The first five atom37 places (N, CA, C, CB, O) and aatype in JSON, in Angstrom:
{
  "aatype": [12, 14, 1, 10, 13, 13, 4, 4, 14, 13, 4, 14, 18, 13, 4, 1, 12, 7, 7, 5, 1, 1, 6, 3, 10, 17, 14, 7, 10, 6, 19, 0, 9, 9, 10, 11, 11, 3, 5, 1, 16, 7, 11, 11, 16, 16, 7, 16, 9, 1, 3, 10, 10, 16, 15, 0, 14, 18, 8, 15, 1, 7, 9, 11, 19, 1, 10, 6, 15, 7, 6, 9, 7, 1, 19, 16, 6, 9, 9, 7, 3, 14, 6],
  "atom_mask": [
    [1, 1, 1, 1, 1],
    [1, 1, 1, 1, 1],
    [1, 1, 1, 1, 1],
    [1, 1, 1, 1, 1],
    [1, 1, 1, 1, 1],
    [1, 1, 1, 1, 1],
    [1, 1, 1, 1, 1],
    [1, 1, 1, 1, 1],
    [1, 1, 1, 1, 1],
    [1, 1, 1, 1, 1],
    [1, 1, 1, 1, 1],
    [1, 1, 1, 1, 1],
    [1, 1, 1, 1, 1],
    [1, 1, 1, 1, 1],
    [1, 1, 1, 1, 1],
    [1, 1, 1, 1, 1],
    [1, 1, 1, 1, 1],
    [1, 1, 1, 0, 1],
    [1, 1, 1, 0, 1],
    [1, 1, 1, 1, 1],
    [1, 1, 1, 1, 1],
    [1, 1, 1, 1, 1],
    [1, 1, 1, 1, 1],
    [1, 1, 1, 1, 1],
    [1, 1, 1, 1, 1],
    [1, 1, 1, 1, 1],
    [1, 1, 1, 1, 1],
    [1, 1, 1, 0, 1],
    [1, 1, 1, 1, 1],
    [1, 1, 1, 1, 1],
    [1, 1, 1, 1, 1],
    [1, 1, 1, 1, 1],
    [1, 1, 1, 1, 1],
    [1, 1, 1, 1, 1],
    [1, 1, 1, 1, 1],
    [1, 1, 1, 1, 1],
    [1, 1, 1, 1, 1],
    [1, 1, 1, 1, 1],
    [1, 1, 1, 1, 1],
    [1, 1, 1, 1, 1],
    [1, 1, 1, 1, 1],
    [1, 1, 1, 0, 1],
    [1, 1, 1, 1, 1],
    [1, 1, 1, 1, 1],
    [1, 1, 1, 1, 1],
    [1, 1, 1, 1, 1],
    [1, 1, 1, 0, 1],
    [1, 1, 1, 1, 1],
    [1, 1, 1, 1, 1],
    [1, 1, 1, 1, 1],
    [1, 1, 1, 1, 1],
    [1, 1, 1, 1, 1],
    [1, 1, 1, 1, 1],
    [1, 1, 1, 1, 1],
    [1, 1, 1, 1, 1],
    [1, 1, 1, 1, 1],
    [1, 1, 1, 1, 1],
    [1, 1, 1, 1, 1],
    [1, 1, 1, 1, 1],
    [1, 1, 1, 1, 1],
    [1, 1, 1, 1, 1],
    [1, 1, 1, 0, 1],
    [1, 1, 1, 1, 1],
    [1, 1, 1, 1, 1],
    [1, 1, 1, 1, 1],
    [1, 1, 1, 1, 1],
    [1, 1, 1, 1, 1],
    [1, 1, 1, 1, 1],
    [1, 1, 1, 1, 1],
    [1, 1, 1, 0, 1],
    [1, 1, 1, 1, 1],
    [1, 1, 1, 1, 1],
    [1, 1, 1, 0, 1],
    [1, 1, 1, 1, 1],
    [1, 1, 1, 1, 1],
    [1, 1, 1, 1, 1],
    [1, 1, 1, 1, 1],
    [1, 1, 1, 1, 1],
    [1, 1, 1, 1, 1],
    [1, 1, 1, 0, 1],
    [1, 1, 1, 1, 1],
    [1, 1, 1, 1, 1],
    [1, 1, 1, 1, 1]
  ],
  "atom_positions": [
    [[-12.74, -12.84, 4.44], [-12.68, -12.3, 3.09], [-12.02, -10.92, 3.14], [-14.1, -12.22, 2.45], [-12.4, -10.09, 3.96]],
    [[-11.02, -10.67, 2.27], [-10.35, -9.38, 2.28], [-11.29, -8.25, 1.85], [-9.14, -9.42, 1.37], [-12.17, -8.44, 1.02]],
    [[-11.08, -7.1, 2.43], [-11.87, -5.93, 2.07], [-11.47, -5.47, 0.67], [-11.67, -4.78, 3.11], [-10.29, -5.51, 0.32]],
    [[-12.43, -5.03, -0.12], [-12.14, -4.55, -1.46], [-11.99, -3.05, -1.43], [-13.25, -4.97, -2.44], [-12.62, -2.37, -0.62]],
    [[-11.15, -2.52, -2.31], [-10.82, -1.11, -2.33], [-11.07, -0.52, -3.7], [-9.36, -0.88, -1.91], [-11.0, -1.22, -4.71]],
    [[-11.37, 0.79, -3.74], [-11.39, 1.48, -5.02], [-9.96, 1.6, -5.52], [-12.06, 2.89, -4.89], [-9.05, 1.84, -4.72]],
    [[-9.75, 1.44, -6.81], [-8.41, 1.57, -7.39], [-7.91, 3.0, -7.24], [-8.42, 1.17, -8.87], [-6.74, 3.22, -6.94]],
    [[-8.78, 3.96, -7.43], [-8.41, 5.37, -7.3], [-9.69, 6.16, -7.03], [-7.67, 5.9, -8.6], [-10.78, 5.62, -7.16]],
    [[-9.57, 7.42, -6.65], [-10.78, 8.2, -6.33], [-11.76, 8.34, -7.48], [-10.38, 9.56, -5.87], [-12.94, 8.61, -7.25]],
    [[-11.3, 8.15, -8.72], [-12.15, 8.37, -9.88], [-12.66, 7.06, -10.48], [-11.39, 9.14, -10.93], [-13.42, 7.08, -11.44]],
    [[-12.24, 5.94, -9.93], [-12.55, 4.63, -10.5], [-13.81, 4.03, -9.86], [-11.35, 3.67, -10.32], [-13.87, 3.93, -8.64]],
    [[-14.8, 3.64, -10.65], [-16.02, 3.05, -10.07], [-15.88, 1.57, -9.76], [-17.18, 3.25, -11.02], [-16.8, 0.96, -9.22]],
    [[-14.72, 0.97, -10.08], [-14.53, -0.46, -9.89], [-13.77, -0.75, -8.6], [-13.8, -1.07, -11.08], [-12.93, 0.04, -8.17]],
    [[-14.07, -1.89, -8.0], [-13.35, -2.32, -6.81], [-12.22, -3.25, -7.2], [-14.31, -3.01, -5.81], [-12.3, -3.95, -8.21]],
    [[-11.16, -3.27, -6.4], [-10.07, -4.22, -6.62], [-9.49, -4.6, -5.27], [-8.98, -3.62, -7.56], [-9.84, -4.01, -4.25]],
    [[-8.61, -5.57, -5.26], [-7.98, -6.02, -4.03], [-6.66, -5.3, -3.77], [-7.76, -7.52, -4.08], [-6.09, -5.45, -2.69]],
    [[-6.19, -4.55, -4.71], [-4.86, -3.97, -4.61], [-4.68, -3.11, -3.37], [-4.56, -3.16, -5.84], [-3.79, -3.38, -2.56]],
    [[-5.5, -2.09, -3.21], [-5.32, -1.19, -2.08], [-3.95, -0.53, -2.14], [0.0, 0.0, 0.0], [-3.24, -0.64, -3.14]],
    [[-3.58, 0.15, -1.07], [-2.25, 0.74, -0.99], [-2.08, 2.07, -1.68], [0.0, 0.0, 0.0], [-1.02, 2.68, -1.56]],
    [[-3.09, 2.53, -2.38], [-2.98, 3.81, -3.08], [-3.66, 4.94, -2.3], [-3.58, 3.69, -4.46], [-3.4, 6.11, -2.57]],
    [[-4.5, 4.59, -1.36], [-5.18, 5.6, -0.54], [-4.61, 5.56, 0.87], [-6.72, 5.37, -0.53], [-4.57, 4.5, 1.5]],
    [[-4.19, 6.7, 1.36], [-3.57, 6.79, 2.68], [-4.53, 6.37, 3.79], [-3.07, 8.21, 2.94], [-4.11, 5.8, 4.79]],
    [[-5.81, 6.65, 3.61], [-6.8, 6.34, 4.64], [-6.98, 4.83, 4.85], [-8.14, 6.96, 4.27], [-7.53, 4.42, 5.87]],
    [[-6.52, 4.01, 3.91], [-6.63, 2.56, 4.04], [-5.45, 1.93, 4.78], [-6.77, 1.94, 2.67], [-5.44, 0.72, 5.02]],
    [[-4.45, 2.75, 5.13], [-3.22, 2.24, 5.74], [-2.99, 2.87, 7.11], [-2.03, 2.52, 4.83], [-3.35, 4.02, 7.34]],
    [[-2.37, 2.1, 8.02], [-2.02, 2.61, 9.34], [-0.92, 1.73, 9.93], [-3.27, 2.65, 10.29], [-0.74, 0.59, 9.5]],
    [[-0.18, 2.26, 10.9], [0.87, 1.46, 11.55], [0.29, 0.18, 12.15], [1.57, 2.29, 12.65], [-0.79, 0.19, 12.75]],
    [[1.03, -0.91, 11.98], [0.6, -2.2, 12.49], [-0.07, -3.08, 11.44], [0.0, 0.0, 0.0], [-0.29, -4.27, 11.69]],
    [[-0.39, -2.52, 10.28], [-1.05, -3.28, 9.22], [0.0, -4.05, 8.41], [-1.87, -2.33, 8.29], [1.06, -3.5, 8.1]],
    [[-0.28, -5.29, 8.07], [0.65, -6.1, 7.27], [0.39, -5.84, 5.79], [0.5, -7.61, 7.6], [-0.74, -5.94, 5.31]],
    [[1.47, -5.51, 5.05], [1.36, -5.14, 3.64], [2.5, -5.75, 2.84], [1.35, -3.62, 3.48], [3.48, -6.25, 3.4]],
    [[2.36, -5.7, 1.52], [3.44, -6.04, 0.6], [3.87, -4.73, -0.06], [2.98, -7.12, -0.47], [3.04, -3.95, -0.51]],
    [[5.18, -4.51, -0.12], [5.71, -3.3, -0.76], [6.71, -3.69, -1.84], [6.37, -2.36, 0.28], [7.2, -4.82, -1.88]],
    [[6.99, -2.74, -2.71], [8.07, -2.9, -3.68], [9.14, -1.88, -3.3], [7.58, -2.69, -5.16], [8.89, -0.68, -3.26]],
    [[10.34, -2.38, -3.01], [11.47, -1.52, -2.69], [11.95, -0.84, -3.97], [12.62, -2.32, -2.03], [11.73, -1.35, -5.06]],
    [[12.6, 0.31, -3.83], [13.12, 1.05, -4.99], [14.01, 0.15, -5.85], [13.9, 2.3, -4.52], [13.91, 0.16, -7.08]],
    [[14.89, -0.62, -5.2], [15.82, -1.47, -5.95], [15.12, -2.61, -6.69], [16.86, -2.05, -5.01], [15.69, -3.19, -7.61]],
    [[13.89, -2.93, -6.3], [13.15, -4.03, -6.91], [12.08, -3.58, -7.89], [12.51, -4.86, -5.83], [11.27, -4.39, -8.34]],
    [[12.06, -2.29, -8.23], [11.01, -1.79, -9.13], [11.04, -2.45, -10.49], [11.15, -0.29, -9.29], [9.98, -2.71, -11.07]],
    [[12.22, -2.73, -11.02], [12.31, -3.35, -12.34], [11.78, -4.78, -12.34], [13.75, -3.34, -12.83], [11.12, -5.2, -13.29]],
    [[12.07, -5.52, -11.28], [11.66, -6.92, -11.22], [10.26, -7.1, -10.66], [12.64, -7.71, -10.39], [9.59, -8.09, -10.96]],
    [[9.8, -6.14, -9.85], [8.48, -6.23, -9.24], [8.45, -7.13, -8.01], [0.0, 0.0, 0.0], [7.37, -7.49, -7.54]],
    [[9.63, -7.5, -7.5], [9.71, -8.36, -6.32], [9.08, -7.65, -5.12], [11.18, -8.75, -6.02], [9.39, -6.5, -4.83]],
    [[8.2, -8.37, -4.43], [7.51, -7.79, -3.28], [8.17, -8.2, -1.98], [6.04, -8.21, -3.28], [8.68, -9.31, -1.85]],
    [[8.15, -7.3, -1.02], [8.64, -7.54, 0.33], [7.47, -7.36, 1.27], [9.84, -6.59, 0.69], [6.75, -6.36, 1.18]],
    [[7.26, -8.29, 2.18], [6.15, -8.17, 3.11], [6.64, -7.73, 4.48], [5.39, -9.49, 3.21], [7.78, -7.99, 4.86]],
    [[5.76, -7.07, 5.2], [6.09, -6.63, 6.55], [4.96, -5.83, 7.15], [0.0, 0.0, 0.0], [3.88, -5.7, 6.58]],
    [[5.24, -5.29, 8.33], [4.27, -4.52, 9.08], [4.64, -3.04, 9.01], [4.19, -5.0, 10.56], [5.8, -2.68, 9.18]],
    [[3.66, -2.18, 8.76], [3.9, -0.75, 8.64], [4.33, -0.15, 9.98], [2.65, -0.03, 8.12], [3.68, -0.37, 11.0]],
    [[5.44, 0.61, 9.97], [5.85, 1.39, 11.13], [5.42, 2.85, 10.94], [7.39, 1.3, 11.35], [4.84, 3.45, 11.85]],
    [[5.71, 3.43, 9.76], [5.38, 4.83, 9.47], [4.83, 4.98, 8.07], [6.63, 5.72, 9.65], [5.23, 4.26, 7.15]],
    [[3.91, 5.93, 7.91], [3.43, 6.34, 6.59], [4.29, 7.53, 6.18], [1.89, 6.7, 6.59], [4.37, 8.51, 6.91]],
    [[4.92, 7.46, 5.02], [5.83, 8.52, 4.59], [5.22, 9.46, 3.56], [7.08, 7.91, 4.03], [5.66, 10.61, 3.45]],
    [[4.23, 9.02, 2.82], [3.54, 9.88, 1.86], [2.47, 10.66, 2.59], [2.92, 9.05, 0.68], [1.63, 10.08, 3.29]],
    [[2.49, 11.98, 2.44], [1.5, 12.8, 3.13], [0.23, 13.03, 2.3], [2.11, 14.14, 3.5], [-0.81, 13.41, 2.85]],
    [[0.33, 12.81, 0.99], [-0.84, 13.0, 0.12], [-1.89, 11.94, 0.41], [-0.42, 12.96, -1.38], [-1.54, 10.82, 0.79]],
    [[-3.17, 12.24, 0.23], [-4.22, 11.27, 0.49], [-4.27, 10.13, -0.53], [-5.55, 11.96, 0.52], [-4.84, 9.08, -0.25]],
    [[-3.68, 10.34, -1.73], [-3.7, 9.34, -2.8], [-2.39, 9.41, -3.57], [-4.91, 9.56, -3.74], [-1.87, 10.49, -3.82]],
    [[-1.87, 8.24, -3.95], [-0.7, 8.19, -4.84], [-0.91, 7.02, -5.8], [0.65, 8.02, -4.01], [-1.16, 5.89, -5.37]],
    [[-0.8, 7.3, -7.09], [-1.12, 6.3, -8.12], [-0.23, 5.06, -8.07], [-1.02, 6.93, -9.47], [-0.68, 3.98, -8.45]],
    [[1.01, 5.2, -7.62], [1.92, 4.04, -7.56], [1.97, 3.4, -6.18], [3.31, 4.46, -7.98], [2.73, 2.46, -5.97]],
    [[1.19, 3.91, -5.25], [1.16, 3.35, -3.9], [1.74, 4.3, -2.88], [0.0, 0.0, 0.0], [2.69, 5.03, -3.17]],
    [[1.19, 4.29, -1.69], [1.67, 5.13, -0.59], [3.01, 4.6, -0.12], [0.63, 5.16, 0.58], [3.19, 3.39, 0.04]],
    [[3.97, 5.5, 0.1], [5.29, 5.09, 0.58], [5.24, 4.91, 2.09], [6.36, 6.13, 0.19], [4.73, 5.76, 2.81]],
    [[5.79, 3.77, 2.55], [5.78, 3.44, 3.97], [7.15, 2.93, 4.42], [4.71, 2.39, 4.27], [7.97, 2.51, 3.6]],
    [[7.38, 2.97, 5.72], [8.54, 2.34, 6.34], [8.02, 1.15, 7.13], [9.35, 3.35, 7.27], [7.08, 1.29, 7.92]],
    [[8.61, -0.01, 6.91], [8.21, -1.22, 7.63], [8.92, -1.28, 8.97], [8.52, -2.48, 6.79], [9.88, -0.54, 9.21]],
    [[8.46, -2.17, 9.85], [9.1, -2.39, 11.15], [10.57, -2.77, 10.97], [8.35, -3.48, 11.93], [11.39, -2.48, 11.84]],
    [[10.9, -3.42, 9.85], [12.27, -3.84, 9.57], [13.15, -2.69, 9.12], [12.27, -4.92, 8.51], [14.37, -2.84, 9.02]],
    [[12.54, -1.51, 8.86], [13.3, -0.34, 8.41], [13.3, -0.16, 6.9], [0.0, 0.0, 0.0], [13.76, 0.87, 6.41]],
    [[12.79, -1.14, 6.16], [12.75, -1.04, 4.71], [11.67, -0.04, 4.28], [12.5, -2.42, 4.07], [10.62, 0.06, 4.91]],
    [[11.96, 0.68, 3.2], [11.04, 1.7, 2.69], [10.64, 1.35, 1.27], [11.69, 3.12, 2.75], [11.49, 1.01, 0.44]],
    [[9.35, 1.43, 0.99], [8.85, 1.15, -0.35], [7.4, 1.57, -0.48], [0.0, 0.0, 0.0], [6.79, 2.08, 0.46]],
    [[6.86, 1.33, -1.67], [5.46, 1.7, -1.95], [4.56, 0.48, -1.8], [5.33, 2.3, -3.37], [4.89, -0.61, -2.27]],
    [[3.43, 0.68, -1.16], [2.49, -0.42, -0.91], [1.83, -0.84, -2.21], [1.42, 0.0, 0.13], [1.3, -0.02, -2.96]],
    [[1.87, -2.15, -2.46], [1.21, -2.7, -3.64], [0.01, -3.56, -3.26], [2.19, -3.53, -4.45], [-0.88, -3.78, -4.07]],
    [[0.01, -4.04, -2.01], [-1.06, -4.95, -1.61], [-1.21, -4.93, -0.09], [-0.78, -6.39, -2.1], [-0.22, -4.89, 0.64]],
    [[-2.43, -4.96, 0.38], [-2.7, -5.07, 1.81], [-2.92, -6.55, 2.09], [-3.95, -4.21, 2.25], [-3.82, -7.17, 1.54]],
    [[-2.07, -7.1, 2.97], [-2.12, -8.54, 3.27], [-3.02, -8.8, 4.47], [-0.7, -9.09, 3.54], [-3.91, -9.65, 4.42]],
    [[-2.78, -8.06, 5.56], [-3.57, -8.24, 6.77], [-4.99, -7.76, 6.55], [0.0, 0.0, 0.0], [-5.23, -6.85, 5.75]],
    [[-5.94, -8.36, 7.26], [-7.33, -7.93, 7.15], [-7.46, -6.56, 7.8], [-8.29, -8.96, 7.82], [-7.25, -6.44, 9.01]],
    [[-7.79, -5.52, 7.04], [-7.83, -4.17, 7.58], [-8.99, -3.91, 8.54], [-7.9, -3.21, 6.47], [-9.04, -2.83, 9.14]],
    [[-9.91, -4.84, 8.71], [-11.06, -4.57, 9.57], [-10.9, -5.17, 10.93], [-12.32, -5.07, 8.95], [-11.78, -5.03, 11.77]]
  ]
}
């Protein structure tokens, strides 16, 4: 069963989205991201995190990451089991 995440630091509800808190992400984790060019369509790209690019602990649109493939985008969903 996937781990549930808070939507944001102020939200009392849990959701499956994840990707907005830096502490929930690390290199080697499989995620779905939205590339800058795909923001209008919402097309997701999946891959494994190589680097975390956002230094803030929280970002409302998702933490920016670089995948092993070199693609850069914001995390919309955590696919791999984080535990």
